[in-house]
Coordinates of C-alpha atoms in Angstrom, one line a residue:
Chain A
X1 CA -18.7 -1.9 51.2
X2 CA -15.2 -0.2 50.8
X3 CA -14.7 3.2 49.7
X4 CA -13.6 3.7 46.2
X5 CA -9.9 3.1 45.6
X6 CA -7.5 5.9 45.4
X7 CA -5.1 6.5 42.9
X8 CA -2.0 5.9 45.4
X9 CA -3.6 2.6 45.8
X10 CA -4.1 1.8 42.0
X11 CA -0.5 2.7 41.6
X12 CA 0.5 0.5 44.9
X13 CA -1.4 -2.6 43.5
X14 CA 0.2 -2.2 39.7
X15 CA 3.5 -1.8 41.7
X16 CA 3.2 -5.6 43.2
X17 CA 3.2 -6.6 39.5
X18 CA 7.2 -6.4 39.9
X19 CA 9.5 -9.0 42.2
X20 CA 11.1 -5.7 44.3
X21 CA 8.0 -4.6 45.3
X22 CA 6.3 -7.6 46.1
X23 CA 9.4 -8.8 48.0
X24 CA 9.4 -5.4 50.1
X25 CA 6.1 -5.4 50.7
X26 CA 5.6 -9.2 51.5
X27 CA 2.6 -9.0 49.5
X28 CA 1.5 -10.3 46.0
X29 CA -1.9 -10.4 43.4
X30 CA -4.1 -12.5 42.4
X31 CA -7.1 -11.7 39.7
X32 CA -10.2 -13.3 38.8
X33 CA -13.5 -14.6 40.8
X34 CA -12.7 -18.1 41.4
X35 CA -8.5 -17.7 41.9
X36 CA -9.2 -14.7 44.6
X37 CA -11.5 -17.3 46.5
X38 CA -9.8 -20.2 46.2
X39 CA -6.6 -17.8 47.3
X40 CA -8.5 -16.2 50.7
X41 CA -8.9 -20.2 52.0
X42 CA -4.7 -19.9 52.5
X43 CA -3.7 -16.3 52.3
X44 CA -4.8 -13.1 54.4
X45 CA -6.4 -10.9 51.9
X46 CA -4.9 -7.0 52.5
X47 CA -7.1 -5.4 49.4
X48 CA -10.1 -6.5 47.2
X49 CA -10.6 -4.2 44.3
X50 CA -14.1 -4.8 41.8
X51 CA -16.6 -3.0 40.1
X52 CA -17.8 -1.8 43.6
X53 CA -15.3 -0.2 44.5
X54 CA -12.7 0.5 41.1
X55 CA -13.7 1.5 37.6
X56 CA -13.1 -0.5 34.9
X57 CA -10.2 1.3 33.9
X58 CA -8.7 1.5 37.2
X59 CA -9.0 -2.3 36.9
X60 CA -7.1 -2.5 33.5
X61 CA -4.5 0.0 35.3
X62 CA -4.1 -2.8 38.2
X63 CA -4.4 -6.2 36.1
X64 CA -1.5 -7.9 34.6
X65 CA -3.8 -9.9 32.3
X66 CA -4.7 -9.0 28.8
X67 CA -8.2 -9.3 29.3
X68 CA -8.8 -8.3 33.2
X69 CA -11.6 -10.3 35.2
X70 CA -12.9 -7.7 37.2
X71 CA -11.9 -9.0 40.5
X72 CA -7.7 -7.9 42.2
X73 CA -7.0 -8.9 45.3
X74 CA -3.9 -8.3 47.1
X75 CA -2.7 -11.3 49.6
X76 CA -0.1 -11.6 51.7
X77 CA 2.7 -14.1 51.2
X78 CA 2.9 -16.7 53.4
X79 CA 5.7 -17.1 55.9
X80 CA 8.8 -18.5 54.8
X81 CA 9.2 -21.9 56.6
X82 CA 12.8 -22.4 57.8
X83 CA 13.4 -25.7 57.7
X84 CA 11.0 -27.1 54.9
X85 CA 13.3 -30.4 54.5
X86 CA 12.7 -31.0 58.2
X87 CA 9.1 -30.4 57.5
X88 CA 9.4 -33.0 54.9
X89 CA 11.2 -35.1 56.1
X90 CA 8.9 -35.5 59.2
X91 CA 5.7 -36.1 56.9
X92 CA 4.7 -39.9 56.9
X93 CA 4.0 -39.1 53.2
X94 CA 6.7 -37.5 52.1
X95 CA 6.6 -37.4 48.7
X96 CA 7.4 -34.1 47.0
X97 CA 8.9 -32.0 44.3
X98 CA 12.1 -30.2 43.7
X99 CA 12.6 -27.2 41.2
X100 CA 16.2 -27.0 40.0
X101 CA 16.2 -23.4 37.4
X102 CA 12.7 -23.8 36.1
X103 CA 12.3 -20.2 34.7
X104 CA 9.0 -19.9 32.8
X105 CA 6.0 -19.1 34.4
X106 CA 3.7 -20.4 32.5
X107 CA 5.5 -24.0 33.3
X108 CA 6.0 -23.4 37.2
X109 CA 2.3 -22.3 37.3
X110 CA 1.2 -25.6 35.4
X111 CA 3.5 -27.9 37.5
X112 CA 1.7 -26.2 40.7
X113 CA -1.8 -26.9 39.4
X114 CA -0.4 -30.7 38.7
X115 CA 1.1 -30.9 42.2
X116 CA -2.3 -30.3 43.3
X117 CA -4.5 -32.7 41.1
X118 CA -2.0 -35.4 42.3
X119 CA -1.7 -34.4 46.1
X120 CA 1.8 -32.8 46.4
X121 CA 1.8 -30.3 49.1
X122 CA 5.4 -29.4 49.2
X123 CA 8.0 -27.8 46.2
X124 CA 11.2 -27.1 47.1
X125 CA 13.0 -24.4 44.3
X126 CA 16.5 -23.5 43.9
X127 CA 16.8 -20.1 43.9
X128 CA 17.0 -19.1 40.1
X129 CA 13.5 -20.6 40.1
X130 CA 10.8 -18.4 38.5
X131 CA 9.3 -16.5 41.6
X132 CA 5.8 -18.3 42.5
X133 CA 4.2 -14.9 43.4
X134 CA 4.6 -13.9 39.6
X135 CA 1.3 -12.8 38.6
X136 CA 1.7 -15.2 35.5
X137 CA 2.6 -17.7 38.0
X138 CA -0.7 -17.2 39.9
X139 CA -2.9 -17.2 37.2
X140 CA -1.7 -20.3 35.8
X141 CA -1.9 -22.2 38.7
X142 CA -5.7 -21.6 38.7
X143 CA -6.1 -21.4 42.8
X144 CA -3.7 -24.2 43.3
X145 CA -1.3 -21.5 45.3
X146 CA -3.6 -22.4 47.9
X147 CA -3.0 -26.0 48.8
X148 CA 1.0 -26.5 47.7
X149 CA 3.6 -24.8 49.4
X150 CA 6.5 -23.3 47.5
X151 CA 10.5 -23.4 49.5
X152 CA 12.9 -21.0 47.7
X153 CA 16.3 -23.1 49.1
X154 CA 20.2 -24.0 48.8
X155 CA 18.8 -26.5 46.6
X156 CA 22.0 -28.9 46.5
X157 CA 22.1 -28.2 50.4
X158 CA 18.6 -29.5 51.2
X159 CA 18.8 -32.2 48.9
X160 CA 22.4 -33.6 50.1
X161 CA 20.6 -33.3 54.0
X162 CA 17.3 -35.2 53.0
X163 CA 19.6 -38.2 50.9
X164 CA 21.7 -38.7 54.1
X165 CA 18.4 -39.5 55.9
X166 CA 17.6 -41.9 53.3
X167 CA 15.0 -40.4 50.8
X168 CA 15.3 -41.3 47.6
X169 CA 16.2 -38.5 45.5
X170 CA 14.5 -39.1 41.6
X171 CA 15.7 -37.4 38.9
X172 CA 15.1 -37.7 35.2
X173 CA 17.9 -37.7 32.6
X174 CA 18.6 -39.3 29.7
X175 CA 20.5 -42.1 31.0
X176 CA 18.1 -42.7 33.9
X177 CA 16.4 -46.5 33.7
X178 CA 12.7 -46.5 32.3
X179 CA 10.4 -45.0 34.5
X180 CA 7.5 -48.0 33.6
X181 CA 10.0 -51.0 35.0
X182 CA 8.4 -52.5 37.8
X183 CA 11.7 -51.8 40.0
X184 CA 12.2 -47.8 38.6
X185 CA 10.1 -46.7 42.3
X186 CA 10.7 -49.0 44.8
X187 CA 8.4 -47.1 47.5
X188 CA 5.8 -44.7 45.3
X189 CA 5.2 -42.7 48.7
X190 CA 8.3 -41.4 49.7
X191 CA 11.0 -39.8 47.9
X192 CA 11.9 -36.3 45.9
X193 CA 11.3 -36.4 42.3
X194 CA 13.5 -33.4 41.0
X195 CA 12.8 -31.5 37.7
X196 CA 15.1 -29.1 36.2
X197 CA 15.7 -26.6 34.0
X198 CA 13.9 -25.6 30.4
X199 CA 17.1 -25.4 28.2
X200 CA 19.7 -27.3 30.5
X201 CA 18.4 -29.4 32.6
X202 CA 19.1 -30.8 36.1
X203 CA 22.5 -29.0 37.0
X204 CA 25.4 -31.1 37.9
X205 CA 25.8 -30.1 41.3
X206 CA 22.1 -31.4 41.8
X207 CA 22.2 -34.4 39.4
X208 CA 25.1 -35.9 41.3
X209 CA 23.2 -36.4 44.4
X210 CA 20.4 -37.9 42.6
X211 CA 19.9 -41.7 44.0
X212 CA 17.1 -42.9 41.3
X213 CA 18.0 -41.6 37.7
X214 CA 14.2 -42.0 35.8
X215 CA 14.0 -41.9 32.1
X216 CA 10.3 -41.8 30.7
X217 CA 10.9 -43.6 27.0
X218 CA 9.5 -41.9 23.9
X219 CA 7.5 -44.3 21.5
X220 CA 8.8 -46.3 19.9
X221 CA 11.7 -46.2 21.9
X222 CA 14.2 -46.8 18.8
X223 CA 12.7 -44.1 16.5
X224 CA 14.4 -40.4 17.4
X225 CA 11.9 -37.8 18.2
X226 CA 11.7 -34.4 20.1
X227 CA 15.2 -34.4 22.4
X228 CA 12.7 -33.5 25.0
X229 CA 9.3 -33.0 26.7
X230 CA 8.1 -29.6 28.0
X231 CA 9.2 -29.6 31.6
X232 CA 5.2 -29.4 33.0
X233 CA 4.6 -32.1 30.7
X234 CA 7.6 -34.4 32.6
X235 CA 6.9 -33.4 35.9
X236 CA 3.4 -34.6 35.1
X237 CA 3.9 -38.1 33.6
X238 CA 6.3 -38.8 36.5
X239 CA 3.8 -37.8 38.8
X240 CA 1.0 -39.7 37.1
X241 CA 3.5 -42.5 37.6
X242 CA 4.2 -42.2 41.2
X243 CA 0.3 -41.9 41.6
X244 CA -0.6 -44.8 39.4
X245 CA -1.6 -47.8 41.6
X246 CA 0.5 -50.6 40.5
Chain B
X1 CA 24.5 -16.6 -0.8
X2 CA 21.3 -14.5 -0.9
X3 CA 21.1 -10.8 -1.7
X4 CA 19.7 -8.3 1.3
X5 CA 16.3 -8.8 1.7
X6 CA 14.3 -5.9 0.4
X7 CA 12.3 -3.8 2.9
X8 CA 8.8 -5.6 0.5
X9 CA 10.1 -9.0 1.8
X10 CA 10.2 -8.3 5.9
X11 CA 7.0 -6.2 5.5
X12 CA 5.8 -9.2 3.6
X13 CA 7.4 -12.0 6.0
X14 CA 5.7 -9.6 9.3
X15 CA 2.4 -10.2 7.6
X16 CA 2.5 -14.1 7.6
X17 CA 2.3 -13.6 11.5
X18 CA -1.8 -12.8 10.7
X19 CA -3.4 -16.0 9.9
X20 CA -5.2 -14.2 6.9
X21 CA -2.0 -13.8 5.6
X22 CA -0.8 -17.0 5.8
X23 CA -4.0 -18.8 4.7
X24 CA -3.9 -16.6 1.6
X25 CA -0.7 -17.7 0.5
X26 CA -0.1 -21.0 1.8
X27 CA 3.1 -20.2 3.9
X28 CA 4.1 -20.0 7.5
X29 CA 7.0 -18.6 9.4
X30 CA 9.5 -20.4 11.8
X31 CA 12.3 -18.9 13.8
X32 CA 15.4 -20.4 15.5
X33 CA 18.1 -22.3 14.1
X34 CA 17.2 -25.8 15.4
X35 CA 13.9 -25.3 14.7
X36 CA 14.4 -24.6 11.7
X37 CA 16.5 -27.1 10.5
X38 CA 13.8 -29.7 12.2
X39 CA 11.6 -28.3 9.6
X40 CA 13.4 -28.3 6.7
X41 CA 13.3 -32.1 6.5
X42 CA 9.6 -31.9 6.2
X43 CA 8.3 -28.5 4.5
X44 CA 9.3 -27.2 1.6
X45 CA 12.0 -23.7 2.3
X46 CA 10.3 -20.0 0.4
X47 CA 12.6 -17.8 2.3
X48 CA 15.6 -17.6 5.2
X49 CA 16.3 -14.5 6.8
X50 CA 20.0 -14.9 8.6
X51 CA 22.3 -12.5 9.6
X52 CA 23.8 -12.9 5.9
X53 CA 21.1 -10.9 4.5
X54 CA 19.4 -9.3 7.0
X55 CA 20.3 -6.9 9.8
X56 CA 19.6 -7.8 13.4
X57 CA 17.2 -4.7 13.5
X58 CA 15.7 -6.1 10.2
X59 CA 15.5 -9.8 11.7
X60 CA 14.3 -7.6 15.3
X61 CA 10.8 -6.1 12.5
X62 CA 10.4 -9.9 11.2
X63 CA 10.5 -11.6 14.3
X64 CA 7.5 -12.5 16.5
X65 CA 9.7 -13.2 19.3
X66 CA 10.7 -11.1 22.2
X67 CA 14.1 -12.2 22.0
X68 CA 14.6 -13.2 17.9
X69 CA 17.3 -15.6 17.7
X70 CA 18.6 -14.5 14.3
X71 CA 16.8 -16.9 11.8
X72 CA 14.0 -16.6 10.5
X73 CA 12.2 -18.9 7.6
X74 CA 9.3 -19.0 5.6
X75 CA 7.7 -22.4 4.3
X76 CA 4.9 -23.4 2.7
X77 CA 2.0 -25.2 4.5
X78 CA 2.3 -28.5 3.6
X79 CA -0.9 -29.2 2.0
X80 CA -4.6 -30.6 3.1
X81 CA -5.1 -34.2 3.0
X82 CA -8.9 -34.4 2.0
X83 CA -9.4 -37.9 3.7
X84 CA -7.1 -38.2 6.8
X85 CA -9.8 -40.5 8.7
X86 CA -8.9 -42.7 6.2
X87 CA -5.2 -42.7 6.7
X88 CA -5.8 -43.2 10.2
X89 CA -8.2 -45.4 9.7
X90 CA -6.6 -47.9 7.4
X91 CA -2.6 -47.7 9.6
X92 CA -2.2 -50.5 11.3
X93 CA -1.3 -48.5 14.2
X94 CA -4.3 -45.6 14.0
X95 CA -3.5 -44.6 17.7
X96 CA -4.1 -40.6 16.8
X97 CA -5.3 -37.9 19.3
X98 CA -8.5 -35.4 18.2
X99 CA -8.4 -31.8 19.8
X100 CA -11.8 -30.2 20.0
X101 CA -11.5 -26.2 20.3
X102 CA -8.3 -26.0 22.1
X103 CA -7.6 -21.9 22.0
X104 CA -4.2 -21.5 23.2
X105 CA -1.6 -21.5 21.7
X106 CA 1.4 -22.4 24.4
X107 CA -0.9 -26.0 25.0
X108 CA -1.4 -26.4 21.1
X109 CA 2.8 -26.2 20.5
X110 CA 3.1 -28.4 23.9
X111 CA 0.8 -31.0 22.9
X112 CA 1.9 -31.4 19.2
X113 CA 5.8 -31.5 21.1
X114 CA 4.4 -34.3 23.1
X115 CA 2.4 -36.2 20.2
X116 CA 6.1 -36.3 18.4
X117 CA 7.5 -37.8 21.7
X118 CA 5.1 -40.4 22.0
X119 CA 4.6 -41.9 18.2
X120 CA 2.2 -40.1 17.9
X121 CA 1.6 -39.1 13.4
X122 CA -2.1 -37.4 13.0
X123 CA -4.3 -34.7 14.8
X124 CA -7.6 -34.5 14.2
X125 CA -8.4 -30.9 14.9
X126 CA -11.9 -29.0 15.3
X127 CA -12.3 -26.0 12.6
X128 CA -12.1 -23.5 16.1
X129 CA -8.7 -25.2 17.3
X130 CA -5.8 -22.7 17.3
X131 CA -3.9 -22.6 14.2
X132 CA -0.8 -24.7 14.0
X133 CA 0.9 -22.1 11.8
X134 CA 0.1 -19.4 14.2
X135 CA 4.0 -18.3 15.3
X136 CA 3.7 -19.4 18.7
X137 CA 2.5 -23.0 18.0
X138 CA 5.2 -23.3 15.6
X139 CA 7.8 -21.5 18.8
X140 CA 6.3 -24.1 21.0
X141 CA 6.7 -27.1 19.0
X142 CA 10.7 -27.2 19.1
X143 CA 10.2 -28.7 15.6
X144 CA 8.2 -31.3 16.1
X145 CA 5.5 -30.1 13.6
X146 CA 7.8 -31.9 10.8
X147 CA 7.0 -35.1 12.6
X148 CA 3.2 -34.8 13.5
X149 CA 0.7 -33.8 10.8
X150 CA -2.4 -31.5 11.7
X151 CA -5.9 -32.0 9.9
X152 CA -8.7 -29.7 10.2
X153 CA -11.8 -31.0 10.4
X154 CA -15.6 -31.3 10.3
X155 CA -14.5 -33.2 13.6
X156 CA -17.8 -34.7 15.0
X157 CA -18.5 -35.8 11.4
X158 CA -14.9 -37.4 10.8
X159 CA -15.5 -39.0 14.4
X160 CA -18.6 -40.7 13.5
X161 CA -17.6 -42.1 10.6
X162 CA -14.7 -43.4 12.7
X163 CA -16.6 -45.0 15.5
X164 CA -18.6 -46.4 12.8
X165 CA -15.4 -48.3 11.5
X166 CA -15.0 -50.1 14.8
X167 CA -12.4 -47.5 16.1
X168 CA -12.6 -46.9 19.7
X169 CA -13.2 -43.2 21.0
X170 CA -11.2 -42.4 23.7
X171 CA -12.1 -38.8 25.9
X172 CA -11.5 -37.5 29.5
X173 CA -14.9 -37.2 31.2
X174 CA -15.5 -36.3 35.3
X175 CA -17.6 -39.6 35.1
X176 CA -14.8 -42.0 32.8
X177 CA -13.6 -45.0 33.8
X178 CA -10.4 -45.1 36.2
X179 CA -7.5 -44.9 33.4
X180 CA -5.4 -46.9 35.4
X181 CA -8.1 -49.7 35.7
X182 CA -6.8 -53.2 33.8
X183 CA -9.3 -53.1 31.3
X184 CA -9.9 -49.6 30.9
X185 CA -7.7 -49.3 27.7
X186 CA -8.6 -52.7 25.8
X187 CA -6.7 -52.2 23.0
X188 CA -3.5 -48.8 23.9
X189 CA -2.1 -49.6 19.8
X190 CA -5.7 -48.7 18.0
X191 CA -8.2 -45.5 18.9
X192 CA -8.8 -42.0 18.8
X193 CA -7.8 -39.7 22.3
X194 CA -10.0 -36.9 22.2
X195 CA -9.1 -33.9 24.4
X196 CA -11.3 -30.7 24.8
X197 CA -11.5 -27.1 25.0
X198 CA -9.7 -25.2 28.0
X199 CA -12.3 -24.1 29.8
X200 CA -15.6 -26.4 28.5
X201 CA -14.0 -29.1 27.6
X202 CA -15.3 -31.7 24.8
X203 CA -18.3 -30.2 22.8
X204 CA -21.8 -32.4 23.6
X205 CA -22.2 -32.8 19.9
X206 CA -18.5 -35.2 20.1
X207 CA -19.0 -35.9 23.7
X208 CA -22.0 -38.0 22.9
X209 CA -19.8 -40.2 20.2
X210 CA -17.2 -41.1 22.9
X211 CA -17.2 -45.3 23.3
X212 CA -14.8 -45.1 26.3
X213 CA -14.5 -42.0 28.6
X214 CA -11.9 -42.0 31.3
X215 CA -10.7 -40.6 34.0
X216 CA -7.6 -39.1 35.6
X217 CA -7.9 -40.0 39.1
X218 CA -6.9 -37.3 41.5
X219 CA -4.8 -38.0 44.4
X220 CA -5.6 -38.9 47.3
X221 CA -9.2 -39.8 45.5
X222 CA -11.4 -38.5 48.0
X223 CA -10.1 -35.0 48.9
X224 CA -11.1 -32.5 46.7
X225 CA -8.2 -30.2 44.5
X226 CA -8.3 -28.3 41.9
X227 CA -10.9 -29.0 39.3
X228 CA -8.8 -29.7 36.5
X229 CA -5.4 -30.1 34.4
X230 CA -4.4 -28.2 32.2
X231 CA -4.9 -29.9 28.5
X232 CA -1.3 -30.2 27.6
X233 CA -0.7 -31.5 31.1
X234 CA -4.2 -34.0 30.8
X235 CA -2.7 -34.9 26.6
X236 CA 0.5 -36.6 28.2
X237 CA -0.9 -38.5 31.2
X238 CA -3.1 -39.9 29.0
X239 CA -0.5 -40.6 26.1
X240 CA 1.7 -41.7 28.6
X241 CA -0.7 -44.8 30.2
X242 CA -1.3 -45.6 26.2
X243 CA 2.5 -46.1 25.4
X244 CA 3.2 -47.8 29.1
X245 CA 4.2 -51.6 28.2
X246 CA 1.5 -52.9 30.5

């Protein structure tokens, strides 16, 4: 049983809401029953505020949600790995994602909960990616946090290194060949299928080095439409692709 | 050219944002120019609010946005089609989707942005799915709401009488079929894809009516992730194995 909170701490725990702090402090939150336990499997918990030991207003002073589920905790990040390409690279089953500008949290959260349905451990982000440790970020990912890694890298860097050892870099763009042809994914195991951007796209610096240009077709394909899919809707077609059998 | 909009017409135009308001009258708000213009092909225009006749701090009072982005328009609803099981029913290509008591938002505007990509014409809605008109459906969208037409619905009664026509029901169940199996999708031009509420999923009252549940296979199949997708995530896997060539 812990003693109540005090009000430095509530103030301490409202501060992590904000990148600065939570990047000083090495520390982020996490709210809700299920998301704090699926969380303590993968992170060391530093502070676990409920009804036992914070009102319910000194909850709603520490939540970042609109309607607060009774249960903070505050975890610490994990350690930044140094060379995650090597770490990739090394993995008989390499497969894995790549981040290029994805800025909303709501999306990055989503494409972190997919990543985990369909058995993607690692994401590396350029570093204008939204910030995983975003408490909008955590919530959507619904405990996912747990089980995929995040990489904030030099994006075109790591990517140039892992296409000289022969992984296929995928990419989708509009000139890319239909991701349902039977040769579009020559090996569905290994390889880096990059997503970018909400407004722009895959930036040019990133899309040049891109060895498998995908394209998922809109129906029917000779009918305009939407120009575009929600980026956590992509990511997870493509991925439901890769994971498809045949 | 318009005359300045009077201070009764942006009090009026902040009101549609309040369902009330806008079932009263009949009328909804978009914003954005591209949106906009996506709509105008398909709803009729009551009122645009551009920097012509309205000041930004004006167009700041109207806007449901954080960041307005300077137009602003009022249409009216298009209106209720009393029988739209038999539209679908009697297309030759019925493949529609049926949302039952999907509450936010952000996945409403995603899935209907998705629908549009695929070929996707009529949504059967439950009465407690989140209103199409609400602003941030309409934000979410990116237009596509001129292109895919919403019907609310009496929906395990309009389901029925569906699955009484011969028209297969379609739902993601924990205990469906493999979607990727051969013969799990007899017929991908004709059937109804139902897709459930966030956090319960589909209702027992339509559950019951489904003819073939399926099944998103996790990967790899036998170690265990997170529980779910999200629903605008789970809407384009699905849609995407129906419009997959084979």
């Amino acid at each position: 049983m812990n003693d109540h909170l005090s009000k430095a701490q509530i103030k301490w725990v409202r501060s992590l809401q904000q990148k600065k702090h939570r990047d000083a402090e090495g520390l982020f939150v996490a709210e809700g029953e299920k998301c704090v336990n699926d969380l303590r499997q993968a992170f060391e918990l530093v502070l676990l505020a409920t009804p036992d030991n914070a009102s319910s207003v000194e909850i709603e002073q520490m939540s970042s949600l609109r309607t607060p589920q009774g249960t903070i905790a505050v975890f610490r990040k994990r350690p930044i790995v140094s060379s995650p390409d090597r770490l990739i690279a090394s993995s008989p089953e390499c497969l894995s994602l790549a981040l290029d500008g994805v800025q909303d949290p709501g999306n990055l959260g989503t494409i972190i909960r997919t990543c985990d349905w369909f058995g993607i451990h690692h994401i590396l982000c350029s570093r204008d990616t939204a910030d995983c440790y975003n408490p909008k970020v955590v919530q959507a990912t619904m405990g996912a946090l747990a089980r995929v890694r995040l990489h904030y890298v030099d994006l075109p860097n790591v990517l140039a290194g892992l296409c000289q050892q022969g992984i296929p870099l995928y990419g989708t763009l509009l000139d890319g060949q239909n991701m349902y042809d039977n040769n579009a994914i020559p090996d569905k195991q290994r390889g880096i299928i990059i997503m970018g951007n909400e407004g722009n796209g895959i930036s040019p610096e990133v899309r040049q080095l891109i060895t498998h240009p995908l394209f998922i077709p809109s129906y029917p394909a000779d009918i305009p439409t939407s120009e575009s899919l929600n980026v956590g809707v992509a990511t997870a077609i493509v991925l439901s692709e890769f994971r498809r059998k045949q």
